[in-house]
């Protein structure tokens, strides 16, 4: 499962070994027990990858629920379908989760880590 965390100033992508269903159930249970609002909806999310990765991710469009859009010669936007979780439905802060093939999740995680290393 891929987990994309969107905050006011940051974005984080990580791969989790838990199933999406188990992870969502834990989050809902936690929200109920802590009396915290939770909003869940089917949605799409996007993130940017360096354009140099286009050849590696080109075949992913056919194999997964992945869409790619070239922003410019340096960046590619990756769009995924999944589930959006937030405490405020009007907020752009929240967590997006999706299930893809394990190899695809690992590839995205590695690419995102490489992109972050280039910007530090």
PDB file of C-alpha atoms in Angstrom:
ATOM      1  CA  UNK A   1       0.000   0.000   0.000  1.00  0.00           C
ATOM      2  CA  UNK A   2       1.225   3.498  -0.814  1.00  0.00           C
ATOM      3  CA  UNK A   3       0.544   6.274   1.695  1.00  0.00           C
ATOM      4  CA  UNK A   4       0.851   9.872   0.555  1.00  0.00           C
ATOM      5  CA  UNK A   5       0.735  12.429   3.358  1.00  0.00           C
ATOM      6  CA  UNK A   6      -0.087  15.999   2.390  1.00  0.00           C
ATOM      7  CA  UNK A   7       0.613  18.756   4.930  1.00  0.00           C
ATOM      8  CA  UNK A   8       0.518  22.518   4.573  1.00  0.00           C
ATOM      9  CA  UNK A   9       4.199  22.708   3.658  1.00  0.00           C
ATOM     10  CA  UNK A  10       5.233  19.195   2.738  1.00  0.00           C
ATOM     11  CA  UNK A  11       4.473  15.957   0.971  1.00  0.00           C
ATOM     12  CA  UNK A  12       5.638  12.500   1.985  1.00  0.00           C
ATOM     13  CA  UNK A  13       5.287   9.198   0.126  1.00  0.00           C
ATOM     14  CA  UNK A  14       5.879   5.905   1.881  1.00  0.00           C
ATOM     15  CA  UNK A  15       5.153   2.266   1.227  1.00  0.00           C
ATOM     16  CA  UNK A  16       3.468   0.252   3.992  1.00  0.00           C
ATOM     17  CA  UNK A  17       3.259  -3.522   4.223  1.00  0.00           C
ATOM     18  CA  UNK A  18      -0.251  -3.469   5.739  1.00  0.00           C
ATOM     19  CA  UNK A  19      -3.346  -3.951   3.638  1.00  0.00           C
ATOM     20  CA  UNK A  20      -5.326  -0.841   2.782  1.00  0.00           C
ATOM     21  CA  UNK A  21      -8.418  -2.234   4.506  1.00  0.00           C
ATOM     22  CA  UNK A  22      -6.594  -2.981   7.755  1.00  0.00           C
ATOM     23  CA  UNK A  23      -4.910   0.430   7.781  1.00  0.00           C
ATOM     24  CA  UNK A  24      -8.210   2.271   7.143  1.00  0.00           C
ATOM     25  CA  UNK A  25      -9.981   0.250   9.848  1.00  0.00           C
ATOM     26  CA  UNK A  26      -7.288   1.204  12.360  1.00  0.00           C
ATOM     27  CA  UNK A  27      -7.563   4.900  11.403  1.00  0.00           C
ATOM     28  CA  UNK A  28     -11.369   4.881  11.706  1.00  0.00           C
ATOM     29  CA  UNK A  29     -11.204   3.095  15.062  1.00  0.00           C
ATOM     30  CA  UNK A  30      -8.636   5.610  16.300  1.00  0.00           C
ATOM     31  CA  UNK A  31     -10.839   8.527  15.176  1.00  0.00           C
ATOM     32  CA  UNK A  32     -13.879   7.058  16.929  1.00  0.00           C
ATOM     33  CA  UNK A  33     -12.009   6.367  20.154  1.00  0.00           C
ATOM     34  CA  UNK A  34     -10.394   9.803  20.207  1.00  0.00           C
ATOM     35  CA  UNK A  35     -13.638  11.562  19.210  1.00  0.00           C
ATOM     36  CA  UNK A  36     -11.879  13.078  16.181  1.00  0.00           C
ATOM     37  CA  UNK A  37     -13.803  13.802  12.979  1.00  0.00           C
ATOM     38  CA  UNK A  38     -12.824  11.688   9.988  1.00  0.00           C
ATOM     39  CA  UNK A  39     -13.821  12.081   6.375  1.00  0.00           C
ATOM     40  CA  UNK A  40     -13.145   9.335   3.811  1.00  0.00           C
ATOM     41  CA  UNK A  41     -13.814   9.458   0.090  1.00  0.00           C
ATOM     42  CA  UNK A  42     -12.710   7.816  -3.117  1.00  0.00           C
ATOM     43  CA  UNK A  43     -10.468  10.283  -4.849  1.00  0.00           C
ATOM     44  CA  UNK A  44      -7.344  10.840  -6.881  1.00  0.00           C
ATOM     45  CA  UNK A  45      -4.028  12.319  -5.784  1.00  0.00           C
ATOM     46  CA  UNK A  46      -0.925  13.436  -7.580  1.00  0.00           C
ATOM     47  CA  UNK A  47       2.759  14.009  -6.974  1.00  0.00           C
ATOM     48  CA  UNK A  48       5.739  15.024  -9.056  1.00  0.00           C
ATOM     49  CA  UNK A  49       8.658  12.923 -10.240  1.00  0.00           C
ATOM     50  CA  UNK A  50      11.783  13.927 -12.091  1.00  0.00           C
ATOM     51  CA  UNK A  51      11.311  13.668 -15.861  1.00  0.00           C
ATOM     52  CA  UNK A  52      14.297  11.329 -16.077  1.00  0.00           C
ATOM     53  CA  UNK A  53      12.055   8.576 -14.670  1.00  0.00           C
ATOM     54  CA  UNK A  54       9.555   8.664 -17.553  1.00  0.00           C
ATOM     55  CA  UNK A  55      11.009   5.577 -19.299  1.00  0.00           C
ATOM     56  CA  UNK A  56      10.789   3.587 -16.048  1.00  0.00           C
ATOM     57  CA  UNK A  57       7.176   4.501 -15.307  1.00  0.00           C
ATOM     58  CA  UNK A  58       5.790   4.450 -18.860  1.00  0.00           C
ATOM     59  CA  UNK A  59       4.645   0.803 -18.624  1.00  0.00           C
ATOM     60  CA  UNK A  60       3.002   1.455 -15.243  1.00  0.00           C
ATOM     61  CA  UNK A  61       0.089   3.224 -16.917  1.00  0.00           C
ATOM     62  CA  UNK A  62      -1.019  -0.058 -18.505  1.00  0.00           C
ATOM     63  CA  UNK A  63      -0.398  -2.260 -15.461  1.00  0.00           C
ATOM     64  CA  UNK A  64      -1.844  -0.068 -12.713  1.00  0.00           C
ATOM     65  CA  UNK A  65      -4.303   2.736 -12.077  1.00  0.00           C
ATOM     66  CA  UNK A  66      -1.603   5.271 -12.858  1.00  0.00           C
ATOM     67  CA  UNK A  67      -1.733   8.265 -15.187  1.00  0.00           C
ATOM     68  CA  UNK A  68       1.320  10.299 -16.190  1.00  0.00           C
ATOM     69  CA  UNK A  69       1.414  13.874 -17.416  1.00  0.00           C
ATOM     70  CA  UNK A  70       4.566  15.675 -18.487  1.00  0.00           C
ATOM     71  CA  UNK A  71       4.694  19.087 -16.786  1.00  0.00           C
ATOM     72  CA  UNK A  72       7.883  20.204 -18.493  1.00  0.00           C
ATOM     73  CA  UNK A  73      11.182  18.603 -19.459  1.00  0.00           C
ATOM     74  CA  UNK A  74      12.171  18.243 -15.797  1.00  0.00           C
ATOM     75  CA  UNK A  75       8.976  17.003 -14.104  1.00  0.00           C
ATOM     76  CA  UNK A  76       6.219  14.426 -14.591  1.00  0.00           C
ATOM     77  CA  UNK A  77       2.948  14.457 -12.652  1.00  0.00           C
ATOM     78  CA  UNK A  78       1.818  11.026 -11.431  1.00  0.00           C
ATOM     79  CA  UNK A  79      -1.932  10.682 -10.762  1.00  0.00           C
ATOM     80  CA  UNK A  80      -3.288   7.767  -8.695  1.00  0.00           C
ATOM     81  CA  UNK A  81      -6.779   6.596  -7.723  1.00  0.00           C
ATOM     82  CA  UNK A  82      -7.433   5.646  -4.120  1.00  0.00           C
ATOM     83  CA  UNK A  83      -8.897   6.825  -0.819  1.00  0.00           C
ATOM     84  CA  UNK A  84      -8.565  10.303   0.772  1.00  0.00           C
ATOM     85  CA  UNK A  85      -8.735  10.615   4.577  1.00  0.00           C
ATOM     86  CA  UNK A  86      -8.903  13.912   6.433  1.00  0.00           C
ATOM     87  CA  UNK A  87     -10.509  15.422   9.503  1.00  0.00           C
ATOM     88  CA  UNK A  88     -11.797  18.394   7.484  1.00  0.00           C
ATOM     89  CA  UNK A  89     -13.332  17.760   4.034  1.00  0.00           C
ATOM     90  CA  UNK A  90     -12.520  21.355   2.987  1.00  0.00           C
ATOM     91  CA  UNK A  91      -8.826  20.994   3.825  1.00  0.00           C
ATOM     92  CA  UNK A  92      -5.984  20.102   1.486  1.00  0.00           C
ATOM     93  CA  UNK A  93      -4.200  18.459   4.415  1.00  0.00           C
ATOM     94  CA  UNK A  94      -4.705  14.727   4.766  1.00  0.00           C
ATOM     95  CA  UNK A  95      -3.625  11.244   3.816  1.00  0.00           C
ATOM     96  CA  UNK A  96      -4.157   9.447   0.527  1.00  0.00           C
ATOM     97  CA  UNK A  97      -3.785   5.668   0.320  1.00  0.00           C
ATOM     98  CA  UNK A  98      -3.851   3.289  -2.626  1.00  0.00           C
ATOM     99  CA  UNK A  99      -2.981  -0.265  -3.571  1.00  0.00           C
ATOM    100  CA  UNK A 100      -0.721  -0.883  -6.542  1.00  0.00           C
ATOM    101  CA  UNK A 101       1.467  -3.778  -7.539  1.00  0.00           C
ATOM    102  CA  UNK A 102       4.297  -4.183  -5.035  1.00  0.00           C
ATOM    103  CA  UNK A 103       6.964  -3.535  -7.671  1.00  0.00           C
ATOM    104  CA  UNK A 104       5.232  -0.284  -8.652  1.00  0.00           C
ATOM    105  CA  UNK A 105       4.974   0.870  -5.041  1.00  0.00           C
ATOM    106  CA  UNK A 106       8.655   0.130  -4.458  1.00  0.00           C
ATOM    107  CA  UNK A 107       9.611   1.977  -7.640  1.00  0.00           C
ATOM    108  CA  UNK A 108       7.618   5.086  -6.669  1.00  0.00           C
ATOM    109  CA  UNK A 109       9.066   5.043  -3.167  1.00  0.00           C
ATOM    110  CA  UNK A 110      12.620   4.802  -4.518  1.00  0.00           C
ATOM    111  CA  UNK A 111      12.041   7.568  -7.064  1.00  0.00           C
ATOM    112  CA  UNK A 112      10.519   9.883  -4.462  1.00  0.00           C
ATOM    113  CA  UNK A 113      13.458   9.291  -2.119  1.00  0.00           C
ATOM    114  CA  UNK A 114      15.892  10.093  -4.940  1.00  0.00           C
ATOM    115  CA  UNK A 115      13.990  13.287  -5.765  1.00  0.00           C
ATOM    116  CA  UNK A 116      14.097  14.367  -2.102  1.00  0.00           C
ATOM    117  CA  UNK A 117      17.849  13.694  -1.940  1.00  0.00           C
ATOM    118  CA  UNK A 118      18.391  15.924  -4.970  1.00  0.00           C
ATOM    119  CA  UNK A 119      16.572  18.807  -3.249  1.00  0.00           C
ATOM    120  CA  UNK A 120      18.416  18.633   0.084  1.00  0.00           C
TER     121      UNK A 120
END
